mmCIF file of C-alpha atoms in Angstrom:
data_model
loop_
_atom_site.group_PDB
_atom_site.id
_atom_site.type_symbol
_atom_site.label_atom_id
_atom_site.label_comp_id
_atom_site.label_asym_id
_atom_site.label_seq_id
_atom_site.Cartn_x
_atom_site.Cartn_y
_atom_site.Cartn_z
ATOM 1 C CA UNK A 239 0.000 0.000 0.000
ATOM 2 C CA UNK A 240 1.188 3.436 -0.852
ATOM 3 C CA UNK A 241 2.459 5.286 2.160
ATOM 4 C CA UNK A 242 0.806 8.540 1.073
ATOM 5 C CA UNK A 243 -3.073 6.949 0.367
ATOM 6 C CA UNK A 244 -2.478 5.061 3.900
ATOM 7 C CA UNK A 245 -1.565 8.477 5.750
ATOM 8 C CA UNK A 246 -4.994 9.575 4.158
ATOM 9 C CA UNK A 247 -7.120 6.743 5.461
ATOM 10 C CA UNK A 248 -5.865 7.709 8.215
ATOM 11 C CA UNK A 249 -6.958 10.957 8.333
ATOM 12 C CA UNK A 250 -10.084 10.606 6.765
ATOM 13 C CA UNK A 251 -11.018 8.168 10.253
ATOM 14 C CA UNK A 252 -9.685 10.782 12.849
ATOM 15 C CA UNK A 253 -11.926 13.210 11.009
ATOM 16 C CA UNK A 254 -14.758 10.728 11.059
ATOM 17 C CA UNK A 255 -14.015 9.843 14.889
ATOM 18 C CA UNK A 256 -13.947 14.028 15.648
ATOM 19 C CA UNK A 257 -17.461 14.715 13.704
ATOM 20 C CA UNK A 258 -18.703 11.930 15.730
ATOM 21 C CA UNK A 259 -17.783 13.318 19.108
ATOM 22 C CA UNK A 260 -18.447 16.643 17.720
ATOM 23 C CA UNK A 261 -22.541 15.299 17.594
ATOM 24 C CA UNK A 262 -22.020 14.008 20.779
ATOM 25 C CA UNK A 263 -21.759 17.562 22.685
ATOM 26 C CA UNK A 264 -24.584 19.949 23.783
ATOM 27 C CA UNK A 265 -24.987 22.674 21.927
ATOM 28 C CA UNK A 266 -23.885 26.269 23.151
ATOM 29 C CA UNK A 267 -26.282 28.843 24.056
ATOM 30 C CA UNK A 268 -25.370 32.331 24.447
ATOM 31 C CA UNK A 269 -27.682 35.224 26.050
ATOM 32 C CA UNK A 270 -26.893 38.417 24.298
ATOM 33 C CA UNK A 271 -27.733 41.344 26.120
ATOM 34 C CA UNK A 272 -30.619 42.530 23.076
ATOM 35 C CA UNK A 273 -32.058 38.887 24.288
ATOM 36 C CA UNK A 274 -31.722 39.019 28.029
ATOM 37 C CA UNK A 275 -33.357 42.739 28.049
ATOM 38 C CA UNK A 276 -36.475 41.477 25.493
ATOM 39 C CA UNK A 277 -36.777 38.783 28.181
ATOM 40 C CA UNK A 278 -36.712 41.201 31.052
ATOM 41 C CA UNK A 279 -39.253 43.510 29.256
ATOM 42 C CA UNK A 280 -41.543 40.258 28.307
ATOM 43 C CA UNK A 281 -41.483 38.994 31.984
ATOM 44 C CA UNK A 282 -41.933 42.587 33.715
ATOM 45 C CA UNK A 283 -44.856 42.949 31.197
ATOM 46 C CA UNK A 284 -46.461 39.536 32.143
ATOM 47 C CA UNK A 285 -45.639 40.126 35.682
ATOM 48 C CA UNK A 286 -47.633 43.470 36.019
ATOM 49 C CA UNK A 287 -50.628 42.240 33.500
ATOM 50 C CA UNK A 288 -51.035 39.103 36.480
ATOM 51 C CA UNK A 289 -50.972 41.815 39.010
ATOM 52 C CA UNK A 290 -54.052 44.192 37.459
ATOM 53 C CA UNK A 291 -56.338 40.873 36.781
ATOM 54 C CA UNK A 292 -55.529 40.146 40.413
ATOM 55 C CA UNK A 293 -56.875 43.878 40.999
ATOM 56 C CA UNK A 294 -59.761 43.167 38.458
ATOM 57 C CA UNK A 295 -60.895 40.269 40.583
ATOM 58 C CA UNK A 296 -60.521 42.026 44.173
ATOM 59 C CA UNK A 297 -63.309 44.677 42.140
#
């Protein structure tokens, strides 16, 4: 076997092996501050439209 077409099996299966651990790993989630402030706006907004049906109720 040719030295040079064995040296590229071998490459070809560590690539193989590292796209298989690659699928094995969680995926990375990152908050960005545009996403962590539309969040704080949505959950302030749900927060205070609990608190006036509350009031609606009490009435």
């Amino acid at each position: 076997m040719d030295t040079s077409l064995f040296l590229a099996e071998i490459l070809q299966e560590q690539k193989h092996e590292g796209l298989e651990e690659e699928e094995d790993e969680e995926p990375v989630f990152v908050l960005t501050d545009e996403w962590m402030e539309f969040f704080a706006k949505s959950e302030a907004k749900r927060k205070l439209e609990k608190k006036q049906a509350k009031k609606k109720r009490k009435n």
